[in-house]
Structures are given as C-alpha cells and as structure tokens.
PDB file of C-alpha atoms in Angstrom:
ATOM      1  CA  ASP A   1      37.640-158.989  15.910  1.00  0.00           C
ATOM      2  CA  GLN A   2      38.147-161.029  12.822  1.00  0.00           C
ATOM      3  CA  GLN A   3      35.225-161.185  10.948  1.00  0.00           C
ATOM      4  CA  VAL A   4      36.341-163.241   8.100  1.00  0.00           C
ATOM      5  CA  LYS A   5      38.692-166.259   8.801  1.00  0.00           C
ATOM      6  CA  GLN A   6      40.940-168.588   6.992  1.00  0.00           C
ATOM      7  CA  ASN A   7      42.170-171.166   9.370  1.00  0.00           C
ATOM      8  CA  SER A   8      44.643-173.113   6.890  1.00  0.00           C
ATOM      9  CA  PRO A   9      47.913-170.711   6.071  1.00  0.00           C
ATOM     10  CA  SER A  10      48.857-173.115   3.405  1.00  0.00           C
ATOM     11  CA  LEU A  11      47.359-176.524   1.430  1.00  0.00           C
ATOM     12  CA  SER A  12      49.200-178.732  -1.145  1.00  0.00           C
ATOM     13  CA  VAL A  13      47.697-180.679  -3.747  1.00  0.00           C
ATOM     14  CA  GLN A  14      48.829-183.105  -6.769  1.00  0.00           C
ATOM     15  CA  GLU A  15      48.120-181.562 -10.182  1.00  0.00           C
ATOM     16  CA  GLY A  16      44.591-182.522 -11.467  1.00  0.00           C
ATOM     17  CA  ARG A  17      43.647-183.323  -7.941  1.00  0.00           C
ATOM     18  CA  ILE A  18      40.641-181.194  -6.416  1.00  0.00           C
ATOM     19  CA  SER A  19      41.970-178.538  -4.267  1.00  0.00           C
ATOM     20  CA  ILE A  20      39.236-177.275  -1.577  1.00  0.00           C
ATOM     21  CA  LEU A  21      39.780-173.743   0.208  1.00  0.00           C
ATOM     22  CA  ASN A  22      37.864-172.877   3.500  1.00  0.00           C
ATOM     23  CA  CYS A  23      36.258-169.817   5.087  1.00  0.00           C
ATOM     24  CA  ASP A  24      34.556-168.616   7.869  1.00  0.00           C
ATOM     25  CA  TYR A  25      32.579-165.418   8.491  1.00  0.00           C
ATOM     26  CA  THR A  26      30.994-164.301  11.738  1.00  0.00           C
ATOM     27  CA  ASN A  27      28.875-161.268  10.239  1.00  0.00           C
ATOM     28  CA  SER A  28      25.436-162.399   9.300  1.00  0.00           C
ATOM     29  CA  MET A  29      24.991-159.226   7.422  1.00  0.00           C
ATOM     30  CA  PHE A  30      27.391-159.771   4.506  1.00  0.00           C
ATOM     31  CA  ASP A  31      25.780-160.313   1.303  1.00  0.00           C
ATOM     32  CA  TYR A  32      28.433-161.222  -0.883  1.00  0.00           C
ATOM     33  CA  PHE A  33      31.323-163.573  -0.877  1.00  0.00           C
ATOM     34  CA  LEU A  34      34.326-163.393  -3.157  1.00  0.00           C
ATOM     35  CA  TRP A  35      37.352-165.377  -3.351  1.00  0.00           C
ATOM     36  CA  TYR A  36      40.673-163.152  -4.612  1.00  0.00           C
ATOM     37  CA  LYS A  37      43.650-164.734  -6.162  1.00  0.00           C
ATOM     38  CA  LYS A  38      47.152-163.369  -5.392  1.00  0.00           C
ATOM     39  CA  TYR A  39      50.424-163.707  -7.039  1.00  0.00           C
ATOM     40  CA  PRO A  40      53.954-162.265  -5.495  1.00  0.00           C
ATOM     41  CA  ALA A  41      54.304-158.442  -6.482  1.00  0.00           C
ATOM     42  CA  GLU A  42      50.715-158.120  -7.604  1.00  0.00           C
ATOM     43  CA  GLY A  43      47.737-156.841  -6.327  1.00  0.00           C
ATOM     44  CA  PRO A  44      44.722-159.559  -5.546  1.00  0.00           C
ATOM     45  CA  THR A  45      42.779-160.590  -8.607  1.00  0.00           C
ATOM     46  CA  PHE A  46      38.875-161.452  -8.521  1.00  0.00           C
ATOM     47  CA  LEU A  47      38.158-165.074  -9.248  1.00  0.00           C
ATOM     48  CA  ILE A  48      34.552-165.695  -8.233  1.00  0.00           C
ATOM     49  CA  SER A  49      31.997-164.556  -6.247  1.00  0.00           C
ATOM     50  CA  ILE A  50      28.346-165.413  -4.803  1.00  0.00           C
ATOM     51  CA  SER A  51      25.495-163.649  -3.257  1.00  0.00           C
ATOM     52  CA  SER A  52      24.026-164.915   0.170  1.00  0.00           C
ATOM     53  CA  ILE A  53      20.875-165.936  -1.588  1.00  0.00           C
ATOM     54  CA  LYS A  54      22.753-168.505  -3.592  1.00  0.00           C
ATOM     55  CA  ASP A  55      24.137-171.410  -2.375  1.00  0.00           C
ATOM     56  CA  LYS A  56      26.563-172.623  -5.253  1.00  0.00           C
ATOM     57  CA  ASN A  57      28.216-170.843  -8.156  1.00  0.00           C
ATOM     58  CA  GLU A  58      30.103-172.296 -10.577  1.00  0.00           C
ATOM     59  CA  ASP A  59      32.713-171.058 -13.361  1.00  0.00           C
ATOM     60  CA  GLY A  60      34.756-173.366 -15.120  1.00  0.00           C
ATOM     61  CA  ARG A  61      36.806-175.180 -12.961  1.00  0.00           C
ATOM     62  CA  PHE A  62      35.876-172.930 -10.036  1.00  0.00           C
ATOM     63  CA  THR A  63      33.208-173.589  -8.018  1.00  0.00           C
ATOM     64  CA  VAL A  64      32.365-171.653  -4.730  1.00  0.00           C
ATOM     65  CA  PHE A  65      29.824-173.184  -2.156  1.00  0.00           C
ATOM     66  CA  LEU A  66      27.653-171.039   0.788  1.00  0.00           C
ATOM     67  CA  ASN A  67      26.314-172.877   3.392  1.00  0.00           C
ATOM     68  CA  LYS A  68      24.698-169.643   5.669  1.00  0.00           C
ATOM     69  CA  SER A  69      23.581-171.879   8.315  1.00  0.00           C
ATOM     70  CA  ALA A  70      27.012-172.753   9.199  1.00  0.00           C
ATOM     71  CA  LYS A  71      28.486-169.245   8.034  1.00  0.00           C
ATOM     72  CA  HIS A  72      30.992-170.917   5.990  1.00  0.00           C
ATOM     73  CA  LEU A  73      32.140-171.149   2.374  1.00  0.00           C
ATOM     74  CA  SER A  74      34.490-172.929   0.564  1.00  0.00           C
ATOM     75  CA  LEU A  75      36.296-172.918  -3.221  1.00  0.00           C
ATOM     76  CA  HIS A  76      36.795-175.715  -4.884  1.00  0.00           C
ATOM     77  CA  ILE A  77      39.188-176.321  -8.095  1.00  0.00           C
ATOM     78  CA  VAL A  78      38.884-178.924 -10.325  1.00  0.00           C
ATOM     79  CA  PRO A  79      41.343-180.044 -11.719  1.00  0.00           C
ATOM     80  CA  SER A  80      44.305-178.300 -10.078  1.00  0.00           C
ATOM     81  CA  GLN A  81      46.982-176.700 -12.254  1.00  0.00           C
ATOM     82  CA  PRO A  82      50.305-175.443 -11.334  1.00  0.00           C
ATOM     83  CA  GLY A  83      49.542-172.280 -12.390  1.00  0.00           C
ATOM     84  CA  ASP A  84      46.950-172.222  -9.561  1.00  0.00           C
ATOM     85  CA  SER A  85      49.808-171.568  -7.098  1.00  0.00           C
ATOM     86  CA  ALA A  86      49.059-168.463  -5.417  1.00  0.00           C
ATOM     87  CA  VAL A  87      47.478-166.986  -2.228  1.00  0.00           C
ATOM     88  CA  TYR A  88      44.059-167.474  -2.179  1.00  0.00           C
ATOM     89  CA  PHE A  89      41.811-164.594  -0.267  1.00  0.00           C
ATOM     90  CA  CYS A  90      38.358-164.826   0.584  1.00  0.00           C
ATOM     91  CA  ALA A  91      36.159-161.774   1.221  1.00  0.00           C
ATOM     92  CA  ALA A  92      32.828-160.408   2.207  1.00  0.00           C
ATOM     93  CA  THR A  93      30.860-157.656   1.897  1.00  0.00           C
ATOM     94  CA  GLY A  94      27.825-155.597   3.158  1.00  0.00           C
ATOM     95  CA  SER A  95      25.605-152.942   1.986  1.00  0.00           C
ATOM     96  CA  ALA A  96      28.524-150.418   1.978  1.00  0.00           C
ATOM     97  CA  ARG A  97      30.482-152.637  -0.350  1.00  0.00           C
ATOM     98  CA  GLN A  98      33.960-152.552   1.440  1.00  0.00           C
ATOM     99  CA  LEU A  99      35.434-155.600   1.583  1.00  0.00           C
ATOM    100  CA  THR A 100      36.619-157.334   4.404  1.00  0.00           C
ATOM    101  CA  PHE A 101      39.445-160.281   3.857  1.00  0.00           C
ATOM    102  CA  GLY A 102      40.598-163.313   5.493  1.00  0.00           C
ATOM    103  CA  SER A 103      43.789-163.564   6.010  1.00  0.00           C
ATOM    104  CA  GLY A 104      44.643-166.534   2.883  1.00  0.00           C
ATOM    105  CA  THR A 105      45.396-169.628   1.951  1.00  0.00           C
ATOM    106  CA  GLN A 106      48.799-170.333  -0.061  1.00  0.00           C
ATOM    107  CA  LEU A 107      48.137-173.111  -2.586  1.00  0.00           C
ATOM    108  CA  THR A 108      50.512-175.196  -3.746  1.00  0.00           C
ATOM    109  CA  VAL A 109      49.748-177.135  -6.446  1.00  0.00           C
ATOM    110  CA  LEU A 110      52.774-179.949  -7.368  1.00  0.00           C
ATOM    111  CA  PRO A 111      53.276-181.153 -10.737  1.00  0.00           C
TER     112      PRO A 111
ATOM    113  CA  ASP B   1      42.668-149.201 -20.095  1.00  0.00           C
ATOM    114  CA  THR B   2      45.729-150.737 -18.476  1.00  0.00           C
ATOM    115  CA  GLY B   3      43.607-151.017 -15.058  1.00  0.00           C
ATOM    116  CA  VAL B   4      44.263-149.573 -11.710  1.00  0.00           C
ATOM    117  CA  SER B   5      47.934-147.794 -11.523  1.00  0.00           C
ATOM    118  CA  GLN B   6      49.663-147.072  -8.226  1.00  0.00           C
ATOM    119  CA  ASP B   7      52.699-144.883  -7.754  1.00  0.00           C
ATOM    120  CA  PRO B   8      55.517-145.034  -6.493  1.00  0.00           C
ATOM    121  CA  ARG B   9      55.550-149.186  -6.634  1.00  0.00           C
ATOM    122  CA  HIS B  10      58.368-149.189  -3.596  1.00  0.00           C
ATOM    123  CA  LYS B  11      59.220-146.580  -1.478  1.00  0.00           C
ATOM    124  CA  ILE B  12      61.879-146.536   1.705  1.00  0.00           C
ATOM    125  CA  THR B  13      61.931-143.965   3.920  1.00  0.00           C
ATOM    126  CA  LYS B  14      63.089-143.030   7.521  1.00  0.00           C
ATOM    127  CA  ARG B  15      61.034-142.770  10.472  1.00  0.00           C
ATOM    128  CA  GLY B  16      59.750-139.400  10.880  1.00  0.00           C
ATOM    129  CA  GLN B  17      59.520-138.422   7.448  1.00  0.00           C
ATOM    130  CA  ASN B  18      56.488-137.799   5.176  1.00  0.00           C
ATOM    131  CA  VAL B  19      55.462-140.153   2.577  1.00  0.00           C
ATOM    132  CA  THR B  20      52.659-139.871  -0.618  1.00  0.00           C
ATOM    133  CA  PHE B  21      51.200-142.874  -2.402  1.00  0.00           C
ATOM    134  CA  ARG B  22      49.326-141.921  -5.797  1.00  0.00           C
ATOM    135  CA  CYS B  23      46.571-144.096  -6.810  1.00  0.00           C
ATOM    136  CA  ASP B  24      44.804-143.644 -10.417  1.00  0.00           C
ATOM    137  CA  PRO B  25      41.954-146.109 -10.929  1.00  0.00           C
ATOM    138  CA  ILE B  26      40.404-147.213 -13.943  1.00  0.00           C
ATOM    139  CA  SER B  27      38.493-144.346 -15.523  1.00  0.00           C
ATOM    140  CA  GLU B  28      34.727-143.896 -14.758  1.00  0.00           C
ATOM    141  CA  HIS B  29      34.953-145.937 -11.708  1.00  0.00           C
ATOM    142  CA  ASN B  30      33.188-143.895  -9.105  1.00  0.00           C
ATOM    143  CA  ARG B  31      34.348-145.839  -6.132  1.00  0.00           C
ATOM    144  CA  LEU B  32      37.982-145.902  -4.909  1.00  0.00           C
ATOM    145  CA  TYR B  33      39.510-147.716  -1.845  1.00  0.00           C
ATOM    146  CA  TRP B  34      42.595-147.901   0.058  1.00  0.00           C
ATOM    147  CA  TYR B  35      43.629-151.169   1.749  1.00  0.00           C
ATOM    148  CA  ARG B  36      46.984-152.008   3.855  1.00  0.00           C
ATOM    149  CA  GLN B  37      48.504-155.320   3.677  1.00  0.00           C
ATOM    150  CA  THR B  38      51.322-156.724   6.290  1.00  0.00           C
ATOM    151  CA  LEU B  39      52.897-160.164   5.989  1.00  0.00           C
ATOM    152  CA  GLY B  40      51.005-162.984   6.198  1.00  0.00           C
ATOM    153  CA  GLN B  41      47.452-160.916   6.458  1.00  0.00           C
ATOM    154  CA  GLY B  42      44.887-160.008   4.212  1.00  0.00           C
ATOM    155  CA  PRO B  43      44.065-156.467   2.895  1.00  0.00           C
ATOM    156  CA  GLU B  44      42.538-154.414   5.657  1.00  0.00           C
ATOM    157  CA  PHE B  45      40.294-151.802   4.733  1.00  0.00           C
ATOM    158  CA  LEU B  46      41.520-148.015   5.089  1.00  0.00           C
ATOM    159  CA  THR B  47      39.294-145.720   3.580  1.00  0.00           C
ATOM    160  CA  TYR B  48      37.130-145.458   0.567  1.00  0.00           C
ATOM    161  CA  PHE B  49      35.735-142.410  -2.049  1.00  0.00           C
ATOM    162  CA  GLN B  50      32.448-142.273  -3.791  1.00  0.00           C
ATOM    163  CA  ASN B  51      33.719-139.643  -6.430  1.00  0.00           C
ATOM    164  CA  GLU B  52      35.310-137.004  -4.698  1.00  0.00           C
ATOM    165  CA  ALA B  53      33.759-138.104  -1.364  1.00  0.00           C
ATOM    166  CA  GLN B  54      34.933-139.801   1.629  1.00  0.00           C
ATOM    167  CA  LEU B  55      32.621-141.717   2.782  1.00  0.00           C
ATOM    168  CA  GLU B  56      34.076-143.804   5.495  1.00  0.00           C
ATOM    169  CA  LYS B  57      37.502-144.273   7.068  1.00  0.00           C
ATOM    170  CA  SER B  58      38.607-147.233   9.344  1.00  0.00           C
ATOM    171  CA  ARG B  59      40.002-146.733  12.721  1.00  0.00           C
ATOM    172  CA  LEU B  60      43.204-147.870  11.529  1.00  0.00           C
ATOM    173  CA  LEU B  61      43.358-144.651   9.823  1.00  0.00           C
ATOM    174  CA  SER B  62      44.935-142.691  12.661  1.00  0.00           C
ATOM    175  CA  ASP B  63      45.241-138.802  12.320  1.00  0.00           C
ATOM    176  CA  ARG B  64      48.932-139.215  10.653  1.00  0.00           C
ATOM    177  CA  PHE B  65      47.017-140.833   7.660  1.00  0.00           C
ATOM    178  CA  SER B  66      45.080-138.417   5.327  1.00  0.00           C
ATOM    179  CA  ALA B  67      43.718-139.417   1.778  1.00  0.00           C
ATOM    180  CA  GLU B  68      42.281-137.410  -1.135  1.00  0.00           C
ATOM    181  CA  ARG B  69      40.505-137.743  -4.121  1.00  0.00           C
ATOM    182  CA  PRO B  70      40.069-134.065  -5.286  1.00  0.00           C
ATOM    183  CA  LYS B  71      38.571-134.351  -8.458  1.00  0.00           C
ATOM    184  CA  GLY B  72      36.779-137.978  -8.277  1.00  0.00           C
ATOM    185  CA  SER B  73      39.473-139.130 -10.494  1.00  0.00           C
ATOM    186  CA  PHE B  74      43.128-140.010  -8.838  1.00  0.00           C
ATOM    187  CA  SER B  75      43.709-140.480  -5.198  1.00  0.00           C
ATOM    188  CA  THR B  76      46.619-139.795  -2.746  1.00  0.00           C
ATOM    189  CA  LEU B  77      47.452-141.399   0.707  1.00  0.00           C
ATOM    190  CA  GLU B  78      49.721-139.351   2.784  1.00  0.00           C
ATOM    191  CA  ILE B  79      51.282-140.985   5.625  1.00  0.00           C
ATOM    192  CA  GLN B  80      53.314-138.347   8.021  1.00  0.00           C
ATOM    193  CA  ARG B  81      55.597-138.698  10.500  1.00  0.00           C
ATOM    194  CA  THR B  82      56.270-142.061   9.634  1.00  0.00           C
ATOM    195  CA  GLU B  83      56.850-145.218  12.144  1.00  0.00           C
ATOM    196  CA  GLN B  84      57.920-148.583  11.560  1.00  0.00           C
ATOM    197  CA  GLY B  85      54.802-150.160  12.328  1.00  0.00           C
ATOM    198  CA  ASP B  86      53.620-148.378   8.642  1.00  0.00           C
ATOM    199  CA  SER B  87      55.570-150.906   6.886  1.00  0.00           C
ATOM    200  CA  ALA B  88      53.375-152.399   4.395  1.00  0.00           C
ATOM    201  CA  MET B  89      51.643-152.700   1.154  1.00  0.00           C
ATOM    202  CA  TYR B  90      49.491-149.828   0.432  1.00  0.00           C
ATOM    203  CA  LEU B  91      46.914-151.399  -2.097  1.00  0.00           C
ATOM    204  CA  CYS B  92      44.342-149.179  -4.165  1.00  0.00           C
ATOM    205  CA  ALA B  93      41.104-150.438  -5.932  1.00  0.00           C
ATOM    206  CA  SER B  94      38.488-149.238  -7.935  1.00  0.00           C
ATOM    207  CA  SER B  95      35.038-150.142  -8.988  1.00  0.00           C
ATOM    208  CA  LEU B  96      31.954-148.703 -10.513  1.00  0.00           C
ATOM    209  CA  LEU B  97      29.474-148.869  -7.904  1.00  0.00           C
ATOM    210  CA  SER B  98      26.994-150.425 -10.207  1.00  0.00           C
ATOM    211  CA  GLY B  99      29.105-153.213 -10.856  1.00  0.00           C
ATOM    212  CA  LEU B 100      29.986-153.502  -7.038  1.00  0.00           C
ATOM    213  CA  LEU B 101      26.350-153.741  -6.126  1.00  0.00           C
ATOM    214  CA  ASN B 102      25.990-156.784  -8.727  1.00  0.00           C
ATOM    215  CA  THR B 103      29.311-158.572  -7.757  1.00  0.00           C
ATOM    216  CA  GLY B 104      31.167-156.797  -5.151  1.00  0.00           C
ATOM    217  CA  GLU B 105      34.269-157.213  -7.441  1.00  0.00           C
ATOM    218  CA  LEU B 106      36.761-154.462  -6.634  1.00  0.00           C
ATOM    219  CA  PHE B 107      39.643-154.215  -9.250  1.00  0.00           C
ATOM    220  CA  PHE B 108      43.099-153.904  -7.486  1.00  0.00           C
ATOM    221  CA  GLY B 109      46.467-151.864  -8.564  1.00  0.00           C
ATOM    222  CA  GLU B 110      49.789-153.522  -7.857  1.00  0.00           C
ATOM    223  CA  GLY B 111      50.242-151.815  -4.340  1.00  0.00           C
ATOM    224  CA  SER B 112      53.228-149.639  -3.052  1.00  0.00           C
ATOM    225  CA  ARG B 113      55.302-150.825  -0.709  1.00  0.00           C
ATOM    226  CA  LEU B 114      56.561-148.828   2.066  1.00  0.00           C
ATOM    227  CA  THR B 115      59.542-149.807   3.951  1.00  0.00           C
ATOM    228  CA  VAL B 116      60.373-147.529   7.325  1.00  0.00           C
ATOM    229  CA  LEU B 117      63.780-147.564   8.312  1.00  0.00           C
TER     230      LEU B 117
END
C-alpha cells in the first residue's frame, strides 16, 4: 500500500527552464509534506516543506504547492540549474512524525 | 557538529552472518530513526526512538532485526542471520522533537550500504 506516490521516475529539463515534480498521497491524516534531494552516495537532504493548512510555500527558487482536495503536491524549481540534477523524494508525515517517502524522481537539468 | 554519522559506510558479508550498524545522531537530537532504501525505491521506515525508548517498529522489521539506543545518544541496528534480501542502504536520521513538530524535517546520515553475498 503506497501512501505516497511519485509516478514519474525521471524528468529532463533545459537549464533555465522550470522543473515540475509531482507527488500524490492517499492518507488524509498526513499533516506535513516535505521534499528531499539526494545525490549519489549521500543521504537525503531536506529541501522544503509545507503544512497541510497551507497551499503554497516558497523558498528562493523552490516552491511547493499543495492541493488537499486532489491529494496532490508539486515542487517547482525556477530557474533550473545543472546542480539541481539529483533524485527528489516527496515525503509525508502525520502526528507520529515518521516520514513516508515516495519512490523518487530523477531530475536531470541539461546545460 | 558534523551531522549524523553512520558506520560502517559499506559492509559486505556472507549470508547467515550477523552485522551491526552504528549511528551517531546530531548531539541533543532526541528523535532517532532508521530507514532502509533499496534500488529505485524511497527510504522505508524501520523504527524510531524518542531518547532511549523505541516507540514504533515497522512490520518490515523482522525478528532478525534489533535496534537499540541505550543511553539516548548513539544507536545500533543489528541484523542476525543475514539474507540476500537484506542487501540495501540503511539510513539513520535524527531530529529534535520540537523541530519535527514545526517542519517535519529529519537530518539524514550518508547511510550504511549492506551487501549480502
């Protein structure tokens, strides 16, 4: 039972353009949603999060949008840079604060 | 402080052997988590501690797996009688409960890769 799904295993975009990564969830008890970035041979690093009471959170080039009715969130990266190339994991958490992760999307930003 | 530290980074063992991984969290972090990640998948929750108390274990954590955090600081994850299906990256993460309640953020180590031959 996958409670957090990332249906696109990979995404390629041109440098300077927008990257949009998508994530769907099924558990309505989740109250925080997070994005992590992972480079090879490193642990995941936190990127940005959003509370379930908000619909948008922005941090520099990164914006996360939450659509609770659709149980969908997305991460927008504008403008995309080659250094953004990594695996991006969507994660969600409830009151126990144990993260449930999606399977990840490999983002490749082409120079 | 240099972040969450895990040791060893890579362990190769033969099926049936026991292995132990160690995690040193960021100091003063009272929450410590263990996750397992296999190729092409996201990290899967195994267990977590609040100080020295183990509060939750996933059904993924079979009887061959045991985790401890004896003094509420470092933690160990032991796998007994390893099987080839245990081959994975084992990730440790820590956080302050207060920070978790605000943002949900966990701080991950670089992981310990287990290869069972």
